[in-house]
């Protein structure tokens, strides 16, 4: 955000609680696929923990030894950790996308990646090849009896929830057509007021162009289409995530521009042509969920910044509050850079902000909720789109500056109290998954699951924390191998083993 004091708050302590070589090892490819009961466990798996933790992320950071340019270009690899009777089973499989199969057969890079991976042979071999590879690497959800690996620029892939075998591209029984996209950040509205209080899945698709089309999809628990409506908004948009309330979908149109020419001519990946525009405001787009409400789309403006992820949103009288992890600027992807050499100290940290929109007055107020470097927010699924009290995030170990995520941070938004558990100096956390305990009465009566890369043993752990007391993990499940840093995951109460 423009008005965050920069230099001072970004200066890191002299001895960082991490080691860059350690951190880099978490980005080694994992080409193997495993299937075993986890037997190396510290602590005890809670007997009541029953279900499956699915998570997705880039499994390959190279194709046959040829490095890809950015982790976001890596082929999706899904992990499923199934919990039953105090035991846990691990399985991982690559999503057999068309591109994955062809490249593994050819043993070489055959596709350009959105984040700068180029085919061998220089720009001449890349020019005018605008066909992206659907890498299915960003999220994995189970909805309507379907397990779906999601990547925001293309269709979902359906997997068998027991074996993680790829069943193919899923058009959702004709809701999608070939070439349609389906974003990687759906929300489940736990009690949709438009549907008599039944849950529904709300997602969007973004069709880029000189103006941008946002398509909203709402699906019932069987996966049937409830509502679909499209809206055109002016200008280019780079939108990864959105937020919902009972009545609205909320999008942040980040302040970036796009010059496609170096991409088309084969010099740069598409995302390398995105330029941050600090002098322009972020536009907040509020779309009514009920297309028959007669309400029009509303636009708001707030100073520049860049948002990947929203934690939650809720309505409060005439206001909508949106809590989001916001960066002072977009971390631009450079063609000649190596992501492993990133200088954390030189980048702005993600910080949690609350944006309060006043609908009748068309104003936006901002409040910094958490200055500590954080990402991957996760709140109670039953509070999605509603007032909520507790939020879990991945966070840096130290309270100031920018650094890799090594801690799980719990925020009490009512009292301001914070609690954390840190895996520093040699552990690196990923997204915390919120699993409500059976028969819970308090909002934070939950288990928090996260995958931690342990550089000391070059392996990954599944860590189970008690949501009401983060001080010591209830259990650390040591995998036999490492899993590269991932993106997003979800919990299903069904145990698929
Ligand atoms: Co995301």
Coordinates of C-alpha atoms and ligand atoms in Angstrom, one line a residue:
X1 CA 0.0 0.0 0.0
X2 CA 1.2 3.5 -0.7
X3 CA 1.1 4.8 2.8
X4 CA 2.9 1.9 4.5
X5 CA 6.2 3.2 5.9
X6 CA 8.7 1.3 3.8
X7 CA 12.4 1.3 4.3
X8 CA 12.4 1.1 8.1
X9 CA 9.8 -1.6 8.4
X10 CA 11.4 -3.7 5.6
X11 CA 14.9 -3.7 7.2
X12 CA 15.4 -7.2 8.4
X13 CA 17.3 -8.2 11.5
X14 CA 21.0 -8.8 11.0
X15 CA 20.7 -12.6 11.5
X16 CA 17.7 -13.9 9.6
X17 CA 16.0 -17.0 11.2
X18 CA 16.3 -18.8 7.8
X19 CA 19.0 -19.8 5.5
X20 CA 18.5 -19.2 1.8
X21 CA 20.2 -22.5 0.7
X22 CA 17.8 -24.4 3.0
X23 CA 14.9 -22.5 1.6
X24 CA 16.0 -23.2 -2.0
X25 CA 16.1 -27.0 -1.4
X26 CA 12.3 -26.9 -0.9
X27 CA 12.1 -26.1 -4.7
X28 CA 13.7 -29.3 -5.8
X29 CA 11.4 -31.4 -8.1
X30 CA 9.7 -34.4 -6.7
X31 CA 9.3 -36.8 -9.7
X32 CA 8.3 -39.8 -7.6
X33 CA 4.8 -40.9 -6.7
X34 CA 4.2 -42.5 -3.3
X35 CA 1.4 -44.5 -1.6
X36 CA 2.0 -45.5 2.0
X37 CA 0.7 -45.4 5.6
X38 CA 2.8 -42.8 7.6
X39 CA 4.6 -44.6 10.4
X40 CA 7.1 -42.0 11.5
X41 CA 5.0 -39.8 13.8
X42 CA 6.0 -37.6 16.7
X43 CA 3.0 -37.0 19.0
X44 CA -0.4 -38.4 18.4
X45 CA -2.9 -38.0 15.6
X46 CA -6.2 -36.8 17.2
X47 CA -8.6 -39.9 17.0
X48 CA -11.4 -37.6 16.0
X49 CA -9.6 -36.3 12.9
X50 CA -11.4 -38.1 10.1
X51 CA -11.2 -37.1 6.5
X52 CA -8.8 -36.1 3.7
X53 CA -6.4 -33.2 3.4
X54 CA -5.9 -32.5 -0.3
X55 CA -3.3 -30.1 -1.5
X56 CA -1.9 -29.0 -4.9
X57 CA 1.2 -27.3 -6.1
X58 CA 4.1 -27.5 -8.6
X59 CA 5.7 -31.0 -8.3
X60 CA 8.3 -30.4 -11.0
X61 CA 10.6 -27.4 -11.2
X62 CA 12.4 -28.9 -14.2
X63 CA 11.5 -31.0 -17.3
X64 CA 14.2 -33.6 -17.7
X65 CA 16.8 -31.4 -16.1
X66 CA 15.7 -28.2 -18.0
X67 CA 14.7 -25.7 -15.3
X68 CA 11.4 -24.0 -15.6
X69 CA 11.5 -20.2 -15.1
X70 CA 9.0 -19.9 -12.1
X71 CA 7.3 -22.3 -9.7
X72 CA 3.9 -21.1 -10.9
X73 CA 4.8 -22.8 -14.2
X74 CA 5.3 -26.2 -12.6
X75 CA 3.2 -29.2 -13.3
X76 CA 0.5 -29.8 -10.7
X77 CA 1.1 -32.6 -8.3
X78 CA -1.7 -33.5 -5.8
X79 CA -1.1 -34.9 -2.4
X80 CA -3.9 -36.6 -0.3
X81 CA -3.3 -37.2 3.4
X82 CA -6.2 -39.3 4.7
X83 CA -6.9 -39.6 8.4
X84 CA -8.8 -42.4 10.0
X85 CA -8.8 -44.0 13.5
X86 CA -5.6 -42.1 14.5
X87 CA -3.7 -43.2 11.4
X88 CA -2.7 -41.3 8.3
X89 CA -2.1 -42.4 4.7
X90 CA -0.1 -40.5 2.2
X91 CA -0.4 -40.5 -1.6
X92 CA 0.8 -38.1 -4.3
X93 CA 0.2 -38.1 -8.0
X94 CA 0.9 -35.8 -10.9
X95 CA -2.2 -34.5 -12.7
X96 CA -1.9 -36.2 -16.1
X97 CA -2.6 -33.1 -18.2
X98 CA -2.1 -33.3 -21.9
X99 CA 1.0 -31.1 -21.5
X100 CA 2.5 -33.2 -18.7
X101 CA 2.1 -36.4 -20.7
X102 CA 3.6 -34.9 -23.9
X103 CA 6.5 -33.3 -22.1
X104 CA 7.4 -36.4 -20.1
X105 CA 7.3 -38.4 -23.3
X106 CA 9.4 -36.0 -25.2
X107 CA 11.8 -35.3 -22.3
X108 CA 11.9 -31.6 -23.1
X109 CA 9.9 -28.4 -22.6
X110 CA 7.2 -28.2 -25.3
X111 CA 5.1 -25.3 -23.9
X112 CA 5.6 -21.7 -22.9
X113 CA 4.7 -21.0 -19.3
X114 CA 2.7 -18.0 -18.3
X115 CA 5.4 -17.1 -15.8
X116 CA 8.3 -17.0 -18.3
X117 CA 9.2 -20.6 -19.0
X118 CA 10.2 -20.7 -22.7
X119 CA 10.7 -23.5 -25.2
X120 CA 14.3 -24.1 -26.1
X121 CA 15.4 -22.4 -29.3
X122 CA 15.2 -18.8 -28.4
X123 CA 12.5 -16.2 -29.2
X124 CA 12.1 -17.5 -32.8
X125 CA 10.8 -20.8 -31.5
X126 CA 8.5 -19.1 -29.0
X127 CA 7.1 -16.2 -31.1
X128 CA 3.3 -16.4 -31.8
X129 CA 2.9 -19.5 -29.7
X130 CA 0.2 -18.2 -27.4
X131 CA -1.3 -21.6 -26.4
X132 CA -0.8 -22.0 -22.6
X133 CA -0.3 -25.4 -21.0
X134 CA -3.1 -26.2 -18.6
X135 CA -0.9 -27.2 -15.6
X136 CA -3.7 -27.8 -13.0
X137 CA -1.3 -26.8 -10.2
X138 CA -3.1 -24.2 -8.0
X139 CA -5.9 -25.7 -5.9
X140 CA -7.8 -29.0 -5.4
X141 CA -11.4 -29.1 -4.2
X142 CA -14.0 -31.8 -3.7
X143 CA -17.5 -30.6 -4.6
X144 CA -20.5 -32.3 -6.1
X145 CA -18.9 -35.7 -5.8
X146 CA -15.9 -34.5 -8.0
X147 CA -12.3 -34.0 -7.0
X148 CA -11.0 -31.2 -9.2
X149 CA -7.5 -29.8 -9.7
X150 CA -7.8 -26.1 -10.6
X151 CA -5.7 -23.7 -12.6
X152 CA -7.2 -20.3 -13.2
X153 CA -6.6 -19.9 -16.9
X154 CA -8.2 -23.2 -18.1
X155 CA -10.7 -25.9 -17.3
X156 CA -10.5 -28.1 -14.2
X157 CA -9.1 -31.6 -14.3
X158 CA -11.1 -34.3 -12.5
X159 CA -9.2 -36.9 -10.4
X160 CA -10.3 -40.1 -8.7
X161 CA -10.3 -39.1 -5.0
X162 CA -9.1 -42.6 -3.9
X163 CA -6.3 -43.1 -6.4
X164 CA -5.7 -39.5 -7.6
X165 CA -5.8 -40.9 -11.1
X166 CA -6.5 -38.2 -13.7
X167 CA -9.9 -38.8 -15.3
X168 CA -9.6 -35.9 -17.8
X169 CA -10.7 -32.4 -18.2
X170 CA -14.0 -31.8 -16.5
X171 CA -16.6 -29.6 -18.1
X172 CA -18.9 -29.8 -15.1
X173 CA -21.7 -31.6 -17.1
X174 CA -21.7 -28.9 -19.8
X175 CA -21.5 -25.9 -17.5
X176 CA -18.1 -25.2 -19.2
X177 CA -17.2 -25.3 -22.8
X178 CA -13.8 -26.1 -24.3
X179 CA -11.5 -23.2 -23.7
X180 CA -13.4 -21.8 -20.8
X181 CA -11.6 -21.1 -17.5
X182 CA -12.6 -21.8 -14.0
X183 CA -10.6 -19.9 -11.3
X184 CA -8.6 -21.6 -8.6
X185 CA -10.2 -19.9 -5.7
X186 CA -13.8 -21.0 -5.3
X187 CA -15.7 -20.2 -2.1
X188 CA -18.3 -22.4 -0.4
X189 CA -21.1 -20.2 0.9
X190 CA -22.1 -22.4 3.9
X191 CA -25.7 -21.1 3.8
X192 CA -26.8 -19.4 0.6
X193 CA -29.7 -17.1 1.2
X194 CA -30.7 -17.4 -2.5
X195 CA -31.1 -21.2 -2.1
X196 CA -33.0 -21.5 1.1
X197 CA -29.9 -21.9 3.3
X198 CA -28.3 -24.7 1.3
X199 CA -24.5 -24.5 0.7
X200 CA -23.3 -23.5 -2.7
X201 CA -20.0 -23.2 -4.5
X202 CA -19.2 -19.7 -5.9
X203 CA -16.5 -19.3 -8.4
X204 CA -15.5 -17.0 -11.3
X205 CA -13.8 -17.0 -14.6
X206 CA -11.8 -14.1 -16.1
X207 CA -11.8 -13.5 -19.8
X208 CA -9.0 -11.1 -20.6
X209 CA -9.1 -8.4 -23.2
X210 CA -9.0 -4.7 -23.7
X211 CA -11.9 -4.8 -21.3
X212 CA -12.3 -7.8 -19.0
X213 CA -15.2 -10.1 -18.6
X214 CA -15.9 -11.6 -15.2
X215 CA -18.2 -14.7 -15.2
X216 CA -19.7 -15.8 -11.9
X217 CA -20.7 -19.4 -11.4
X218 CA -22.7 -20.8 -8.5
X219 CA -23.2 -24.5 -8.2
X220 CA -25.4 -26.5 -5.8
X221 CA -24.0 -29.4 -3.7
X222 CA -24.7 -31.8 -6.5
X223 CA -22.6 -29.7 -8.9
X224 CA -25.6 -28.4 -10.8
X225 CA -25.6 -24.8 -12.1
X226 CA -27.7 -22.4 -10.0
X227 CA -26.6 -19.1 -11.5
X228 CA -24.2 -17.8 -14.1
X229 CA -23.8 -14.2 -15.1
X230 CA -21.2 -12.2 -17.0
X231 CA -20.0 -8.7 -16.4
X232 CA -17.7 -6.5 -18.4
X233 CA -15.3 -4.2 -16.5
X234 CA -13.1 -1.7 -18.2
X235 CA -9.4 -2.3 -18.7
X236 CA -7.0 -5.2 -18.2
X237 CA -7.3 -7.3 -15.0
X238 CA -5.0 -9.6 -13.2
X239 CA -7.3 -11.2 -10.6
X240 CA -6.3 -14.4 -8.8
X241 CA -8.9 -14.5 -6.0
X242 CA -12.1 -12.9 -4.9
X243 CA -14.3 -12.6 -1.9
X244 CA -18.0 -13.3 -1.2
X245 CA -20.7 -12.2 1.1
X246 CA -24.3 -13.4 1.2
X247 CA -25.2 -10.8 -1.4
X248 CA -22.0 -9.9 -3.3
X249 CA -18.9 -11.0 -5.1
X250 CA -16.0 -8.7 -4.6
X251 CA -13.0 -8.3 -6.9
X252 CA -9.9 -6.2 -6.6
X253 CA -8.7 -5.0 -10.0
X254 CA -5.0 -4.6 -9.2
X255 CA -3.2 -1.6 -10.6
X256 CA -1.3 -3.3 -13.4
X257 CA -1.0 -2.8 -17.1
X258 CA -0.2 -5.4 -19.7
X259 CA 1.8 -5.0 -22.9
X260 CA 1.4 -8.2 -24.8
X261 CA 4.0 -7.5 -27.6
X262 CA 7.1 -9.0 -26.0
X263 CA 5.0 -12.1 -25.2
X264 CA 3.6 -12.4 -28.7
X265 CA 7.1 -12.0 -30.2
X266 CA 8.5 -14.7 -28.0
X267 CA 10.8 -12.6 -25.7
X268 CA 8.9 -12.8 -22.5
X269 CA 6.2 -14.9 -20.7
X270 CA 2.8 -13.3 -20.4
X271 CA 3.2 -12.5 -16.7
X272 CA 6.5 -10.9 -17.4
X273 CA 4.6 -8.3 -19.5
X274 CA 2.6 -7.2 -16.5
X275 CA 3.7 -3.8 -15.1
X276 CA 2.7 -2.4 -11.8
X277 CA 1.3 1.1 -11.9
X278 CA 1.8 2.7 -8.5
X279 CA 0.2 6.0 -9.6
X280 CA -3.1 4.3 -10.4
X281 CA -5.8 3.3 -7.9
X282 CA -6.9 -0.2 -7.2
X283 CA -10.5 -0.6 -8.4
X284 CA -12.8 -2.7 -6.2
X285 CA -15.7 -4.3 -8.2
X286 CA -18.8 -5.3 -6.3
X287 CA -21.1 -7.6 -8.2
X288 CA -24.5 -8.7 -6.9
X289 CA -24.8 -12.5 -6.6
X290 CA -28.4 -12.4 -7.5
X291 CA -28.6 -11.4 -11.2
X292 CA -32.3 -10.8 -10.8
X293 CA -31.8 -8.3 -7.9
X294 CA -31.8 -5.3 -10.3
X295 CA -28.8 -4.0 -8.4
X296 CA -26.0 -2.8 -10.7
X297 CA -22.3 -3.5 -10.4
X298 CA -20.6 -0.9 -8.2
X299 CA -17.0 0.4 -8.4
X300 CA -14.8 1.8 -5.6
X301 CA -11.3 3.1 -5.6
X302 CA -8.5 2.7 -3.1
X303 CA -4.7 3.5 -3.3
X304 CA -2.5 1.2 -5.3
X305 CA -1.3 -2.1 -4.0
X306 CA -1.4 -5.7 -5.1
X307 CA -3.6 -8.5 -3.7
X308 CA -3.4 -12.2 -4.5
X309 CA -5.5 -13.5 -1.6
X310 CA -8.6 -12.4 0.4
X311 CA -9.1 -13.8 3.8
X312 CA -12.8 -13.2 4.1
X313 CA -15.5 -10.6 3.6
X314 CA -18.7 -9.7 5.4
X315 CA -21.6 -7.3 5.3
X316 CA -22.3 -4.9 8.2
X317 CA -25.3 -2.6 7.6
X318 CA -24.5 -0.4 4.6
X319 CA -20.9 -1.6 4.6
X320 CA -18.8 -4.4 3.2
X321 CA -15.6 -5.4 5.0
X322 CA -12.9 -7.3 3.0
X323 CA -9.8 -8.6 4.7
X324 CA -6.9 -9.1 2.2
X325 CA -3.2 -9.8 2.1
X326 CA -1.9 -6.8 0.4
X327 CA 1.6 -5.9 -1.1
X328 CA 2.8 -2.4 -1.6
X329 CA 3.6 -3.4 -5.2
X330 CA 3.4 -6.3 -7.6
X331 CA 6.5 -8.5 -7.4
X332 CA 7.3 -8.3 -11.2
X333 CA 8.7 -11.4 -12.8
X334 CA 11.9 -10.7 -14.7
X335 CA 13.0 -12.7 -17.7
X336 CA 16.7 -13.0 -16.7
X337 CA 16.1 -13.6 -13.0
X338 CA 16.4 -16.9 -11.0
X339 CA 13.5 -17.1 -8.5
X340 CA 15.8 -19.1 -6.1
X341 CA 18.0 -16.1 -5.8
X342 CA 15.2 -13.8 -4.6
X343 CA 16.4 -11.1 -2.1
X344 CA 13.6 -11.3 0.5
X345 CA 14.8 -8.1 2.2
X346 CA 14.4 -6.2 -1.1
X347 CA 10.7 -7.0 -1.5
X348 CA 7.6 -5.7 0.3
X349 CA 5.9 -8.2 2.6
X350 CA 2.3 -9.2 2.3
X351 CA 0.4 -7.7 5.2
X352 CA -3.2 -8.1 6.2
X353 CA -5.5 -5.1 5.6
X354 CA -9.2 -4.5 6.2
X355 CA -11.0 -2.6 3.5
X356 CA -14.4 -1.1 4.5
X357 CA -16.6 -0.1 1.6
X358 CA -19.5 2.3 2.4
X359 CA -22.0 1.4 -0.3
X360 CA -24.2 4.6 -0.2
X361 CA -21.2 7.0 0.2
X362 CA -19.0 5.1 -2.3
X363 CA -16.0 5.4 0.1
X364 CA -13.3 3.0 1.1
X365 CA -11.4 3.0 4.4
X366 CA -8.3 0.9 5.0
X367 CA -6.9 -0.4 8.2
X368 CA -3.8 -2.4 8.7
X369 CA -4.8 -5.5 10.8
X370 CA -1.4 -7.3 10.8
X371 CA 1.9 -5.8 9.8
X372 CA 3.8 -9.1 10.0
X373 CA 4.7 -10.7 6.7
X374 CA 2.0 -13.2 5.9
X375 CA 0.1 -15.1 3.2
X376 CA -2.4 -17.9 2.7
X377 CA -5.2 -16.8 5.0
X378 CA -7.7 -19.4 6.2
X379 CA -10.7 -18.8 8.4
X380 CA -13.5 -21.1 9.6
X381 CA -15.4 -22.4 6.6
X382 CA -18.7 -21.8 8.2
X383 CA -17.9 -18.1 8.6
X384 CA -17.1 -17.6 4.8
X385 CA -18.7 -14.4 3.8
X386 CA -19.8 -13.6 7.4
X387 CA -18.5 -11.8 10.4
X388 CA -15.7 -13.9 11.9
X389 CA -13.2 -13.7 14.7
X390 CA -10.3 -16.0 14.0
X391 CA -7.9 -16.1 11.1
X392 CA -4.9 -18.4 10.5
X393 CA -2.1 -17.5 8.1
X394 CA 1.4 -18.5 7.1
X395 CA 3.8 -15.9 8.4
X396 CA 7.4 -15.0 8.6
X397 CA 9.2 -16.0 11.8
X398 CA 10.1 -12.4 12.7
X399 CA 7.6 -9.7 13.3
X400 CA 9.2 -7.2 10.9
X401 CA 10.5 -7.3 7.4
X402 CA 9.9 -9.7 4.5
X403 CA 11.0 -13.4 4.7
X404 CA 9.9 -16.9 3.8
X405 CA 6.9 -18.3 5.6
X406 CA 8.1 -20.3 8.6
X407 CA 5.3 -19.8 11.2
X408 CA 1.6 -20.3 11.5
X409 CA 0.0 -17.2 12.9
X410 CA -3.4 -17.0 14.6
X411 CA -5.2 -13.7 14.8
X412 CA -8.1 -12.9 17.1
X413 CA -9.7 -10.1 15.3
X414 CA -11.9 -9.2 18.3
X415 CA -9.2 -8.8 20.9
X416 CA -6.2 -8.3 18.7
X417 CA -4.5 -11.2 20.5
X418 CA -1.9 -13.2 18.5
X419 CA -0.5 -16.6 18.8
X420 CA 2.0 -18.4 16.6
X421 CA 4.0 -21.6 16.1
X422 CA 7.2 -21.4 14.2
X423 CA 9.2 -24.0 12.3
X424 CA 12.3 -21.8 12.1
X425 CA 15.2 -22.0 11.6
X426 CA 15.0 -24.9 9.2
X427 CA 11.3 -25.4 8.6
X428 CA 9.1 -23.7 6.0
X429 CA 5.4 -23.8 6.3
X430 CA 2.6 -23.8 3.7
X431 CA -1.0 -22.8 3.7
X432 CA -2.8 -23.6 7.0
X433 CA -6.0 -25.7 6.5
X434 CA -8.8 -25.1 9.0
X435 CA -10.5 -28.3 10.1
X436 CA -13.4 -27.7 12.6
X437 CA -13.5 -30.3 15.3
X438 CA -16.6 -32.5 15.5
X439 CA -19.3 -30.9 17.7
X440 CA -17.2 -27.7 18.2
X441 CA -18.9 -24.8 19.9
X442 CA -16.2 -22.2 19.7
X443 CA -15.1 -20.7 16.4
X444 CA -11.4 -21.7 17.0
X445 CA -12.2 -25.2 18.1
X446 CA -10.3 -26.7 15.2
X447 CA -7.3 -28.5 14.0
X448 CA -4.9 -26.6 11.8
X449 CA -3.0 -28.8 9.2
X450 CA 0.0 -27.6 7.3
X451 CA 2.8 -29.2 5.3
X452 CA 6.2 -28.1 6.5
X453 CA 9.4 -28.5 4.5
X454 CA 12.1 -29.6 6.9
X455 CA 15.5 -28.6 5.4
X456 CA 17.4 -30.4 8.1
X457 CA 16.2 -33.8 6.8
X458 CA 15.2 -32.7 3.3
X459 CA 11.7 -34.1 3.8
X460 CA 8.3 -32.7 4.5
X461 CA 6.1 -33.1 7.5
X462 CA 2.4 -32.9 8.0
X463 CA 2.0 -30.8 11.2
X464 CA -1.3 -30.9 13.2
X465 CA -1.9 -27.9 15.5
X466 CA -4.6 -27.4 18.0
X467 CA -6.4 -24.2 16.9
X468 CA -6.9 -23.1 20.5
X469 CA -3.3 -23.6 21.5
X470 CA -0.6 -23.3 18.9
X471 CA 2.3 -23.6 21.3
X472 CA 3.3 -27.2 20.4
X473 CA 2.1 -29.4 17.5
X474 CA -0.2 -32.3 18.5
X475 CA 1.6 -34.3 15.9
X476 CA 4.3 -34.2 13.3
X477 CA 4.0 -36.8 10.6
X478 CA 7.3 -37.3 8.9
X479 CA 7.0 -38.2 5.2
X480 CA 9.7 -40.4 3.6
X481 CA 10.6 -37.6 1.2
X482 CA 10.1 -33.9 0.5
X483 CA 7.2 -32.3 -1.4
X484 CA 8.0 -29.0 -3.1
X485 CA 6.4 -25.9 -1.7
X486 CA 2.7 -26.0 -2.7
X487 CA -0.1 -23.5 -3.3
X488 CA -3.6 -24.4 -2.0
X489 CA -5.5 -27.2 -0.6
X490 CA -8.8 -28.1 1.1
X491 CA -10.3 -30.5 3.6
X492 CA -13.0 -33.1 3.0
X493 CA -14.8 -34.9 5.8
X494 CA -14.7 -38.0 3.6
X495 CA -11.8 -40.3 4.2
X496 CA -10.6 -41.5 0.8
X497 CA -8.4 -44.5 1.5
Ligands
LIG1 CO1 -4.0 -18.5 -4.6

